[in-house]
């Protein structure tokens, strides 16, 4: 007979309770689950931001509505690998404008100079689109949402939520995970558009993807542990043992990645002197329902779909259809 685990060392795997703090507290908890070795002793200078005038709002809004030339090879790559990085989704001007607005929002929310040196933290803001017309154009962008619908092969996608993510200089790794764990939706037709608000060199911690998509099955047996780095270490060790390929490459300005909710991903520490600011928006196939039993790993999900309960269709006023554009005759 096997010994029962000692209570002091038993893994802490029960995530069945709801998350009862805010979204920033969720991220503070989540990044604490990453394995980080050693101190960062020297910070690399980040590449300079492009020196150019910011475009006007109307020009950016028009750009964000124009279709992107997605090829059949792009779609095939995404379906095999669970992610794709596409260059030129945003113009350099649209990226600079996004960064300026996100820095303003982060500074207002956290009362700190977001670009002012080492702060070690992973800052997050959500629901920035509801009362900010410029950010709404980025979050509800027909250009981005059509890419998501075409990658998934679905007719219509809704917004799950927006997510402003600022990995401050000195902040540690993002632990290995897949988003199926996070989003309480009963579908796998879910994709996140991860849009950097500057170029991201390797030293800044670009999002990195294990591939092909089905490598998630290799780590099904790794138990998620909510108060240690053991899940992150278990996934990394399993991927190493199976020689799983990982795409960890820089993002050029305007490049956006798209990942499926079964795609395993991670991001390295930010070893540069500038915050790594990203707008990560998640979209899902219209018609999806909320799962019966969301967990604490789904964080503040009710804030993103108010009034929608477990088992119900996820279609609150905060989950608009982003593609096809409502009222544009393509519905
Ligand atoms: O920005 C990061 O480091 C993590 C983001 C992420 O995991 C996601 O958007 O799915």
mmCIF file of N, CA, C and O in Angstrom, residues 73-172:
data_model
loop_
_atom_site.group_PDB
_atom_site.id
_atom_site.type_symbol
_atom_site.label_atom_id
_atom_site.label_comp_id
_atom_site.label_asym_id
_atom_site.label_seq_id
_atom_site.Cartn_x
_atom_site.Cartn_y
_atom_site.Cartn_z
ATOM 1 N N UNK A 73 -1.457 29.524 -46.786
ATOM 2 C CA UNK A 73 -0.313 28.930 -46.051
ATOM 3 C C UNK A 73 -0.297 29.413 -44.598
ATOM 4 O O UNK A 73 0.074 28.664 -43.688
ATOM 5 N N UNK A 74 -0.669 30.679 -44.387
ATOM 6 C CA UNK A 74 -0.728 31.197 -43.001
ATOM 7 C C UNK A 74 -1.745 30.392 -42.195
ATOM 8 O O UNK A 74 -1.498 30.003 -41.053
ATOM 9 N N UNK A 75 -2.909 30.164 -42.811
ATOM 10 C CA UNK A 75 -3.974 29.432 -42.108
ATOM 11 C C UNK A 75 -3.511 28.011 -41.817
ATOM 12 O O UNK A 75 -3.673 27.491 -40.701
ATOM 13 N N UNK A 76 -2.877 27.378 -42.815
ATOM 14 C CA UNK A 76 -2.415 25.988 -42.619
ATOM 15 C C UNK A 76 -1.353 25.946 -41.517
ATOM 16 O O UNK A 76 -1.352 25.038 -40.676
ATOM 17 N N UNK A 77 -0.468 26.935 -41.494
ATOM 18 C CA UNK A 77 0.581 26.974 -40.458
ATOM 19 C C UNK A 77 -0.052 27.073 -39.075
ATOM 20 O O UNK A 77 0.311 26.351 -38.142
ATOM 21 N N UNK A 78 -1.040 27.961 -38.948
ATOM 22 C CA UNK A 78 -1.707 28.149 -37.649
ATOM 23 C C UNK A 78 -2.392 26.849 -37.211
ATOM 24 O O UNK A 78 -2.302 26.445 -36.053
ATOM 25 N N UNK A 79 -3.050 26.205 -38.140
ATOM 26 C CA UNK A 79 -3.826 25.001 -37.737
ATOM 27 C C UNK A 79 -2.905 23.864 -37.341
ATOM 28 O O UNK A 79 -3.230 23.074 -36.464
ATOM 29 N N UNK A 80 -1.724 23.791 -37.930
ATOM 30 C CA UNK A 80 -0.759 22.745 -37.534
ATOM 31 C C UNK A 80 -0.067 23.106 -36.237
ATOM 32 O O UNK A 80 0.115 22.270 -35.354
ATOM 33 N N UNK A 81 0.321 24.368 -36.134
ATOM 34 C CA UNK A 81 1.233 24.752 -35.043
ATOM 35 C C UNK A 81 0.560 25.464 -33.873
ATOM 36 O O UNK A 81 1.166 25.624 -32.819
ATOM 37 N N UNK A 82 -0.668 25.925 -34.084
ATOM 38 C CA UNK A 82 -1.390 26.559 -32.977
ATOM 39 C C UNK A 82 -1.028 28.003 -32.757
ATOM 40 O O UNK A 82 -1.525 28.633 -31.814
ATOM 41 N N UNK A 83 -0.145 28.534 -33.587
ATOM 42 C CA UNK A 83 0.201 29.953 -33.471
ATOM 43 C C UNK A 83 0.697 30.414 -34.836
ATOM 44 O O UNK A 83 1.052 29.597 -35.683
ATOM 45 N N UNK A 84 0.700 31.724 -35.021
ATOM 46 C CA UNK A 84 1.402 32.301 -36.176
ATOM 47 C C UNK A 84 1.812 33.719 -35.815
ATOM 48 O O UNK A 84 1.099 34.401 -35.060
ATOM 49 N N UNK A 85 2.973 34.131 -36.303
ATOM 50 C CA UNK A 85 3.421 35.522 -36.132
ATOM 51 C C UNK A 85 3.308 36.197 -37.498
ATOM 52 O O UNK A 85 3.879 35.715 -38.470
ATOM 53 N N UNK A 86 2.541 37.274 -37.545
ATOM 54 C CA UNK A 86 2.312 37.971 -38.821
ATOM 55 C C UNK A 86 2.923 39.357 -38.767
ATOM 56 O O UNK A 86 2.628 40.134 -37.843
ATOM 57 N N UNK A 87 3.745 39.660 -39.747
ATOM 58 C CA UNK A 87 4.381 40.995 -39.808
ATOM 59 C C UNK A 87 3.417 42.001 -40.433
ATOM 60 O O UNK A 87 2.571 41.638 -41.249
ATOM 61 N N UNK A 88 3.589 43.253 -40.048
ATOM 62 C CA UNK A 88 2.847 44.333 -40.717
ATOM 63 C C UNK A 88 1.355 44.336 -40.425
ATOM 64 O O UNK A 88 0.579 44.881 -41.203
ATOM 65 N N UNK A 89 0.941 43.744 -39.320
ATOM 66 C CA UNK A 89 -0.496 43.842 -38.985
ATOM 67 C C UNK A 89 -0.816 45.293 -38.626
ATOM 68 O O UNK A 89 -1.868 45.821 -38.973
ATOM 69 N N UNK A 90 0.132 45.940 -37.932
ATOM 70 C CA UNK A 90 -0.008 47.376 -37.632
ATOM 71 C C UNK A 90 1.144 48.125 -38.293
ATOM 72 O O UNK A 90 2.270 47.603 -38.364
ATOM 73 N N UNK A 91 0.891 49.358 -38.703
ATOM 74 C CA UNK A 91 1.973 50.210 -39.208
ATOM 75 C C UNK A 91 2.791 50.703 -38.008
ATOM 76 O O UNK A 91 2.292 50.724 -36.869
ATOM 77 N N UNK A 92 4.046 51.148 -38.237
ATOM 78 C CA UNK A 92 4.831 51.686 -37.116
ATOM 79 C C UNK A 92 4.103 52.832 -36.399
ATOM 80 O O UNK A 92 4.125 52.927 -35.172
ATOM 81 N N UNK A 93 3.399 53.670 -37.165
ATOM 82 C CA UNK A 93 2.677 54.791 -36.543
ATOM 83 C C UNK A 93 1.568 54.290 -35.619
ATOM 84 O O UNK A 93 1.366 54.815 -34.511
ATOM 85 N N UNK A 94 0.852 53.247 -36.062
ATOM 86 C CA UNK A 94 -0.239 52.703 -35.224
ATOM 87 C C UNK A 94 0.332 52.070 -33.954
ATOM 88 O O UNK A 94 -0.291 52.140 -32.889
ATOM 89 N N UNK A 95 1.521 51.484 -34.051
ATOM 90 C CA UNK A 95 2.145 50.882 -32.862
ATOM 91 C C UNK A 95 2.563 51.977 -31.878
ATOM 92 O O UNK A 95 2.308 51.887 -30.670
ATOM 93 N N UNK A 96 3.189 53.021 -32.413
ATOM 94 C CA UNK A 96 3.626 54.123 -31.530
ATOM 95 C C UNK A 96 2.444 54.780 -30.826
ATOM 96 O O UNK A 96 2.511 55.137 -29.653
ATOM 97 N N UNK A 97 1.379 54.931 -31.577
ATOM 98 C CA UNK A 97 0.181 55.568 -31.019
ATOM 99 C C UNK A 97 -0.423 54.675 -29.929
ATOM 100 O O UNK A 97 -0.862 55.156 -28.879
ATOM 101 N N UNK A 98 -0.420 53.377 -30.186
ATOM 102 C CA UNK A 98 -0.927 52.427 -29.188
ATOM 103 C C UNK A 98 -0.070 52.523 -27.928
ATOM 104 O O UNK A 98 -0.587 52.577 -26.806
ATOM 105 N N UNK A 99 1.251 52.579 -28.112
ATOM 106 C CA UNK A 99 2.132 52.617 -26.936
ATOM 107 C C UNK A 99 1.894 53.881 -26.109
ATOM 108 O O UNK A 99 1.783 53.827 -24.887
ATOM 109 N N UNK A 100 1.773 54.997 -26.816
ATOM 110 C CA UNK A 100 1.576 56.264 -26.096
ATOM 111 C C UNK A 100 0.301 56.192 -25.255
ATOM 112 O O UNK A 100 0.274 56.600 -24.085
ATOM 113 N N UNK A 101 -0.760 55.633 -25.827
ATOM 114 C CA UNK A 101 -2.042 55.569 -25.095
ATOM 115 C C UNK A 101 -1.977 54.560 -23.950
ATOM 116 O O UNK A 101 -2.488 54.808 -22.852
ATOM 117 N N UNK A 102 -1.316 53.419 -24.186
ATOM 118 C CA UNK A 102 -1.231 52.411 -23.117
ATOM 119 C C UNK A 102 -0.353 52.905 -21.971
ATOM 120 O O UNK A 102 -0.656 52.668 -20.793
ATOM 121 N N UNK A 103 0.725 53.615 -22.288
ATOM 122 C CA UNK A 103 1.575 54.179 -21.221
ATOM 123 C C UNK A 103 0.738 55.151 -20.382
ATOM 124 O O UNK A 103 0.785 55.140 -19.150
ATOM 125 N N UNK A 104 -0.071 55.972 -21.068
ATOM 126 C CA UNK A 104 -0.925 56.919 -20.340
ATOM 127 C C UNK A 104 -1.879 56.167 -19.396
ATOM 128 O O UNK A 104 -2.031 56.521 -18.233
ATOM 129 N N UNK A 105 -2.489 55.122 -19.910
ATOM 130 C CA UNK A 105 -3.448 54.345 -19.096
ATOM 131 C C UNK A 105 -2.750 53.674 -17.913
ATOM 132 O O UNK A 105 -3.264 53.660 -16.800
ATOM 133 N N UNK A 106 -1.594 53.109 -18.166
ATOM 134 C CA UNK A 106 -0.875 52.389 -17.098
ATOM 135 C C UNK A 106 -0.420 53.378 -16.028
ATOM 136 O O UNK A 106 -0.496 53.098 -14.821
ATOM 137 N N UNK A 107 0.064 54.542 -16.488
ATOM 138 C CA UNK A 107 0.537 55.531 -15.506
ATOM 139 C C UNK A 107 -0.617 56.047 -14.655
ATOM 140 O O UNK A 107 -0.479 56.213 -13.455
ATOM 141 N N UNK A 108 -1.778 56.236 -15.298
ATOM 142 C CA UNK A 108 -2.940 56.701 -14.524
ATOM 143 C C UNK A 108 -3.364 55.632 -13.512
ATOM 144 O O UNK A 108 -3.725 55.934 -12.379
ATOM 145 N N UNK A 109 -3.306 54.372 -13.904
ATOM 146 C CA UNK A 109 -3.799 53.301 -13.024
ATOM 147 C C UNK A 109 -2.804 52.966 -11.921
ATOM 148 O O UNK A 109 -3.200 52.655 -10.797
ATOM 149 N N UNK A 110 -1.519 53.001 -12.223
ATOM 150 C CA UNK A 110 -0.538 52.530 -11.243
ATOM 151 C C UNK A 110 0.261 53.666 -10.610
ATOM 152 O O UNK A 110 1.067 53.423 -9.720
ATOM 153 N N UNK A 111 0.044 54.897 -11.112
ATOM 154 C CA UNK A 111 0.699 56.051 -10.522
ATOM 155 C C UNK A 111 2.207 55.953 -10.530
ATOM 156 O O UNK A 111 2.889 56.358 -9.603
ATOM 157 N N UNK A 112 2.738 55.365 -11.588
ATOM 158 C CA UNK A 112 4.178 55.169 -11.630
ATOM 159 C C UNK A 112 4.672 55.489 -13.031
ATOM 160 O O UNK A 112 3.906 55.427 -13.987
ATOM 161 N N UNK A 113 5.933 55.829 -13.156
ATOM 162 C CA UNK A 113 6.517 56.050 -14.471
ATOM 163 C C UNK A 113 6.800 54.680 -15.080
ATOM 164 O O UNK A 113 7.789 54.030 -14.759
ATOM 165 N N UNK A 114 5.882 54.242 -15.946
ATOM 166 C CA UNK A 114 5.946 52.873 -16.466
ATOM 167 C C UNK A 114 7.274 52.596 -17.162
ATOM 168 O O UNK A 114 7.789 51.485 -17.132
ATOM 169 N N UNK A 115 7.858 53.618 -17.780
ATOM 170 C CA UNK A 115 9.118 53.410 -18.488
ATOM 171 C C UNK A 115 10.311 53.866 -17.661
ATOM 172 O O UNK A 115 11.400 54.043 -18.185
ATOM 173 N N UNK A 116 10.102 54.045 -16.367
ATOM 174 C CA UNK A 116 11.155 54.667 -15.552
ATOM 175 C C UNK A 116 12.032 53.705 -14.773
ATOM 176 O O UNK A 116 12.150 53.834 -13.575
ATOM 177 N N UNK A 117 12.589 52.703 -15.423
ATOM 178 C CA UNK A 117 13.577 51.850 -14.761
ATOM 179 C C UNK A 117 13.004 50.575 -14.189
ATOM 180 O O UNK A 117 11.842 50.247 -14.400
ATOM 181 N N UNK A 118 13.829 49.887 -13.439
ATOM 182 C CA UNK A 118 13.481 48.534 -12.981
ATOM 183 C C UNK A 118 12.317 48.575 -11.999
ATOM 184 O O UNK A 118 12.338 49.301 -11.023
ATOM 185 N N UNK A 119 11.278 47.829 -12.266
ATOM 186 C CA UNK A 119 10.159 47.742 -11.321
ATOM 187 C C UNK A 119 9.703 46.316 -11.097
ATOM 188 O O UNK A 119 8.769 46.078 -10.337
ATOM 189 N N UNK A 120 10.313 45.375 -11.813
ATOM 190 C CA UNK A 120 10.150 43.942 -11.530
ATOM 191 C C UNK A 120 8.774 43.354 -11.726
ATOM 192 O O UNK A 120 8.618 42.152 -11.582
ATOM 193 N N UNK A 121 7.747 44.154 -11.974
ATOM 194 C CA UNK A 121 6.389 43.650 -11.841
ATOM 195 C C UNK A 121 5.730 43.400 -13.200
ATOM 196 O O UNK A 121 6.135 43.956 -14.210
ATOM 197 N N UNK A 122 4.700 42.588 -13.205
ATOM 198 C CA UNK A 122 3.881 42.364 -14.388
ATOM 199 C C UNK A 122 2.592 43.138 -14.161
ATOM 200 O O UNK A 122 1.768 42.759 -13.334
ATOM 201 N N UNK A 123 2.436 44.254 -14.855
ATOM 202 C CA UNK A 123 1.253 45.094 -14.651
ATOM 203 C C UNK A 123 0.187 44.724 -15.679
ATOM 204 O O UNK A 123 0.501 44.425 -16.834
ATOM 205 N N UNK A 124 -1.054 44.773 -15.258
ATOM 206 C CA UNK A 124 -2.132 44.396 -16.167
ATOM 207 C C UNK A 124 -3.334 45.332 -16.016
ATOM 208 O O UNK A 124 -3.653 45.775 -14.909
ATOM 209 N N UNK A 125 -3.972 45.614 -17.111
ATOM 210 C CA UNK A 125 -5.223 46.390 -17.126
ATOM 211 C C UNK A 125 -6.187 45.702 -18.076
ATOM 212 O O UNK A 125 -5.761 45.211 -19.128
ATOM 213 N N UNK A 126 -7.448 45.667 -17.734
ATOM 214 C CA UNK A 126 -8.426 45.090 -18.654
ATOM 215 C C UNK A 126 -9.612 46.030 -18.794
ATOM 216 O O UNK A 126 -9.769 46.947 -18.008
ATOM 217 N N UNK A 127 -10.426 45.779 -19.794
ATOM 218 C CA UNK A 127 -11.618 46.580 -20.087
ATOM 219 C C UNK A 127 -11.251 48.042 -20.389
ATOM 220 O O UNK A 127 -11.996 48.951 -20.033
ATOM 221 N N UNK A 128 -10.120 48.237 -21.048
ATOM 222 C CA UNK A 128 -9.743 49.622 -21.388
ATOM 223 C C UNK A 128 -10.544 50.132 -22.590
ATOM 224 O O UNK A 128 -10.552 51.336 -22.852
ATOM 225 N N UNK A 129 -11.206 49.217 -23.326
ATOM 226 C CA UNK A 129 -11.843 49.632 -24.575
ATOM 227 C C UNK A 129 -13.191 50.290 -24.357
ATOM 228 O O UNK A 129 -13.676 51.009 -25.227
ATOM 229 N N UNK A 130 -13.806 50.057 -23.182
ATOM 230 C CA UNK A 130 -15.212 50.447 -23.056
ATOM 231 C C UNK A 130 -15.419 51.961 -23.077
ATOM 232 O O UNK A 130 -16.438 52.435 -23.565
ATOM 233 N N UNK A 131 -14.465 52.720 -22.533
ATOM 234 C CA UNK A 131 -14.674 54.171 -22.506
ATOM 235 C C UNK A 131 -13.535 54.945 -23.179
ATOM 236 O O UNK A 131 -13.307 56.106 -22.861
ATOM 237 N N UNK A 132 -12.842 54.307 -24.095
ATOM 238 C CA UNK A 132 -11.728 54.976 -24.780
ATOM 239 C C UNK A 132 -11.843 54.671 -26.281
ATOM 240 O O UNK A 132 -11.500 53.575 -26.731
ATOM 241 N N UNK A 133 -12.349 55.647 -27.066
ATOM 242 C CA UNK A 133 -12.631 55.368 -28.485
ATOM 243 C C UNK A 133 -11.398 54.904 -29.268
ATOM 244 O O UNK A 133 -11.508 54.042 -30.147
ATOM 245 N N UNK A 134 -10.217 55.435 -28.943
ATOM 246 C CA UNK A 134 -9.032 55.014 -29.700
ATOM 247 C C UNK A 134 -8.700 53.551 -29.390
ATOM 248 O O UNK A 134 -8.506 52.727 -30.296
ATOM 249 N N UNK A 135 -8.676 53.211 -28.110
ATOM 250 C CA UNK A 135 -8.363 51.819 -27.752
ATOM 251 C C UNK A 135 -9.462 50.871 -28.234
ATOM 252 O O UNK A 135 -9.183 49.730 -28.606
ATOM 253 N N UNK A 136 -10.702 51.358 -28.264
ATOM 254 C CA UNK A 136 -11.789 50.517 -28.787
ATOM 255 C C UNK A 136 -11.490 50.120 -30.237
ATOM 256 O O UNK A 136 -11.732 48.994 -30.651
ATOM 257 N N UNK A 137 -10.901 51.055 -31.006
ATOM 258 C CA UNK A 137 -10.607 50.753 -32.413
ATOM 259 C C UNK A 137 -9.565 49.628 -32.510
ATOM 260 O O UNK A 137 -9.636 48.791 -33.420
ATOM 261 N N UNK A 138 -8.614 49.578 -31.575
ATOM 262 C CA UNK A 138 -7.628 48.487 -31.587
ATOM 263 C C UNK A 138 -8.268 47.171 -31.122
ATOM 264 O O UNK A 138 -7.974 46.105 -31.657
ATOM 265 N N UNK A 139 -9.114 47.255 -30.100
ATOM 266 C CA UNK A 139 -9.645 46.018 -29.490
ATOM 267 C C UNK A 139 -10.728 45.393 -30.374
ATOM 268 O O UNK A 139 -10.788 44.179 -30.520
ATOM 269 N N UNK A 140 -11.569 46.235 -30.968
ATOM 270 C CA UNK A 140 -12.654 45.701 -31.813
ATOM 271 C C UNK A 140 -12.244 45.700 -33.290
ATOM 272 O O UNK A 140 -13.106 45.543 -34.165
ATOM 273 N N UNK A 141 -10.952 45.866 -33.564
ATOM 274 C CA UNK A 141 -10.462 46.016 -34.939
ATOM 275 C C UNK A 141 -10.968 44.933 -35.894
ATOM 276 O O UNK A 141 -10.672 43.746 -35.724
ATOM 277 N N UNK A 142 -11.707 45.325 -36.962
ATOM 278 C CA UNK A 142 -12.120 44.322 -37.956
ATOM 279 C C UNK A 142 -10.919 43.621 -38.599
ATOM 280 O O UNK A 142 -10.989 42.441 -38.943
ATOM 281 N N UNK A 143 -9.794 44.351 -38.773
ATOM 282 C CA UNK A 143 -8.593 43.741 -39.377
ATOM 283 C C UNK A 143 -8.115 42.556 -38.533
ATOM 284 O O UNK A 143 -7.865 41.469 -39.034
ATOM 285 N N UNK A 144 -8.025 42.787 -37.222
ATOM 286 C CA UNK A 144 -7.530 41.748 -36.312
ATOM 287 C C UNK A 144 -8.572 40.640 -36.161
ATOM 288 O O UNK A 144 -8.256 39.449 -36.213
ATOM 289 N N UNK A 145 -9.828 41.021 -35.983
ATOM 290 C CA UNK A 145 -10.874 40.013 -35.739
ATOM 291 C C UNK A 145 -11.089 39.122 -36.956
ATOM 292 O O UNK A 145 -11.344 37.922 -36.817
ATOM 293 N N UNK A 146 -10.950 39.685 -38.163
ATOM 294 C CA UNK A 146 -11.112 38.839 -39.370
ATOM 295 C C UNK A 146 -9.962 37.832 -39.457
ATOM 296 O O UNK A 146 -10.167 36.676 -39.836
ATOM 297 N N UNK A 147 -8.749 38.268 -39.104
ATOM 298 C CA UNK A 147 -7.630 37.304 -39.081
ATOM 299 C C UNK A 147 -7.999 36.152 -38.144
ATOM 300 O O UNK A 147 -7.829 34.977 -38.472
ATOM 301 N N UNK A 148 -8.525 36.485 -36.965
ATOM 302 C CA UNK A 148 -8.865 35.443 -35.975
ATOM 303 C C UNK A 148 -9.936 34.504 -36.516
ATOM 304 O O UNK A 148 -9.817 33.275 -36.400
ATOM 305 N N UNK A 149 -10.994 35.072 -37.122
ATOM 306 C CA UNK A 149 -12.077 34.226 -37.660
ATOM 307 C C UNK A 149 -11.528 33.315 -38.756
ATOM 308 O O UNK A 149 -11.845 32.122 -38.803
ATOM 309 N N UNK A 150 -10.671 33.868 -39.628
ATOM 310 C CA UNK A 150 -10.143 33.060 -40.741
ATOM 311 C C UNK A 150 -9.177 31.981 -40.237
ATOM 312 O O UNK A 150 -9.145 30.868 -40.753
ATOM 313 N N UNK A 151 -8.372 32.310 -39.230
ATOM 314 C CA UNK A 151 -7.453 31.292 -38.684
ATOM 315 C C UNK A 151 -8.258 30.145 -38.072
ATOM 316 O O UNK A 151 -7.921 28.976 -38.240
ATOM 317 N N UNK A 152 -9.327 30.503 -37.348
ATOM 318 C CA UNK A 152 -10.139 29.462 -36.708
ATOM 319 C C UNK A 152 -11.052 28.757 -37.711
ATOM 320 O O UNK A 152 -11.503 27.643 -37.462
ATOM 321 N N UNK A 153 -11.357 29.450 -38.821
ATOM 322 C CA UNK A 153 -12.309 28.882 -39.785
ATOM 323 C C UNK A 153 -13.737 28.972 -39.293
ATOM 324 O O UNK A 153 -14.534 28.065 -39.517
ATOM 325 N N UNK A 154 -14.053 30.065 -38.588
ATOM 326 C CA UNK A 154 -15.432 30.248 -38.116
ATOM 327 C C UNK A 154 -16.014 31.507 -38.769
ATOM 328 O O UNK A 154 -15.273 32.389 -39.210
ATOM 329 N N UNK A 155 -17.340 31.578 -38.796
ATOM 330 C CA UNK A 155 -17.979 32.709 -39.477
ATOM 331 C C UNK A 155 -17.862 34.011 -38.691
ATOM 332 O O UNK A 155 -17.612 35.068 -39.253
ATOM 333 N N UNK A 156 -18.029 33.905 -37.355
ATOM 334 C CA UNK A 156 -18.103 35.132 -36.554
ATOM 335 C C UNK A 156 -17.356 34.948 -35.238
ATOM 336 O O UNK A 156 -17.387 33.873 -34.641
ATOM 337 N N UNK A 157 -16.669 36.021 -34.813
ATOM 338 C CA UNK A 157 -15.988 35.961 -33.509
ATOM 339 C C UNK A 157 -16.449 37.113 -32.623
ATOM 340 O O UNK A 157 -16.741 38.216 -33.085
ATOM 341 N N UNK A 158 -16.489 36.803 -31.326
ATOM 342 C CA UNK A 158 -16.790 37.803 -30.298
ATOM 343 C C UNK A 158 -15.538 38.092 -29.484
ATOM 344 O O UNK A 158 -14.652 37.234 -29.371
ATOM 345 N N UNK A 159 -15.536 39.255 -28.840
ATOM 346 C CA UNK A 159 -14.447 39.607 -27.922
ATOM 347 C C UNK A 159 -14.660 38.902 -26.580
ATOM 348 O O UNK A 159 -15.763 38.981 -26.016
ATOM 349 N N UNK A 160 -13.639 38.225 -26.077
ATOM 350 C CA UNK A 160 -13.696 37.741 -24.683
ATOM 351 C C UNK A 160 -13.246 38.872 -23.770
ATOM 352 O O UNK A 160 -13.979 39.338 -22.925
ATOM 353 N N UNK A 161 -12.009 39.339 -23.961
ATOM 354 C CA UNK A 161 -11.568 40.528 -23.233
ATOM 355 C C UNK A 161 -10.306 41.103 -23.854
ATOM 356 O O UNK A 161 -9.637 40.454 -24.662
ATOM 357 N N UNK A 162 -10.020 42.334 -23.469
ATOM 358 C CA UNK A 162 -8.743 42.967 -23.802
ATOM 359 C C UNK A 162 -7.826 42.789 -22.588
ATOM 360 O O UNK A 162 -8.291 42.505 -21.481
ATOM 361 N N UNK A 163 -6.533 42.927 -22.807
ATOM 362 C CA UNK A 163 -5.593 42.682 -21.730
ATOM 363 C C UNK A 163 -4.326 43.498 -22.020
ATOM 364 O O UNK A 163 -3.598 43.177 -22.956
ATOM 365 N N UNK A 164 -4.137 44.564 -21.269
ATOM 366 C CA UNK A 164 -2.907 45.356 -21.423
ATOM 367 C C UNK A 164 -1.889 44.736 -20.481
ATOM 368 O O UNK A 164 -2.131 44.643 -19.271
ATOM 369 N N UNK A 165 -0.762 44.304 -21.035
ATOM 370 C CA UNK A 165 0.226 43.578 -20.235
ATOM 371 C C UNK A 165 1.547 44.328 -20.303
ATOM 372 O O UNK A 165 2.110 44.498 -21.384
ATOM 373 N N UNK A 166 2.025 44.786 -19.159
ATOM 374 C CA UNK A 166 3.310 45.490 -19.156
ATOM 375 C C UNK A 166 4.300 44.708 -18.303
ATOM 376 O O UNK A 166 4.196 44.687 -17.080
ATOM 377 N N UNK A 167 5.211 44.024 -19.002
ATOM 378 C CA UNK A 167 6.253 43.282 -18.270
ATOM 379 C C UNK A 167 7.393 44.257 -18.024
ATOM 380 O O UNK A 167 8.127 44.619 -18.944
ATOM 381 N N UNK A 168 7.495 44.704 -16.787
ATOM 382 C CA UNK A 168 8.435 45.759 -16.446
ATOM 383 C C UNK A 168 9.885 45.234 -16.476
ATOM 384 O O UNK A 168 10.110 44.031 -16.294
ATOM 385 N N UNK A 169 10.858 46.117 -16.693
ATOM 386 C CA UNK A 169 12.257 45.686 -16.641
ATOM 387 C C UNK A 169 12.509 44.906 -15.349
ATOM 388 O O UNK A 169 12.088 45.320 -14.269
ATOM 389 N N UNK A 170 13.141 43.770 -15.476
ATOM 390 C CA UNK A 170 13.469 42.956 -14.305
ATOM 391 C C UNK A 170 12.396 41.945 -13.955
ATOM 392 O O UNK A 170 12.628 41.050 -13.140
ATOM 393 N N UNK A 171 11.205 42.047 -14.568
ATOM 394 C CA UNK A 171 10.127 41.091 -14.256
ATOM 395 C C UNK A 171 10.509 39.705 -14.778
ATOM 396 O O UNK A 171 11.122 39.577 -15.840
ATOM 397 N N UNK A 172 10.102 38.692 -14.022
ATOM 398 C CA UNK A 172 10.480 37.313 -14.338
ATOM 399 C C UNK A 172 9.683 36.716 -15.485
ATOM 400 O O UNK A 172 8.880 37.383 -16.148
#
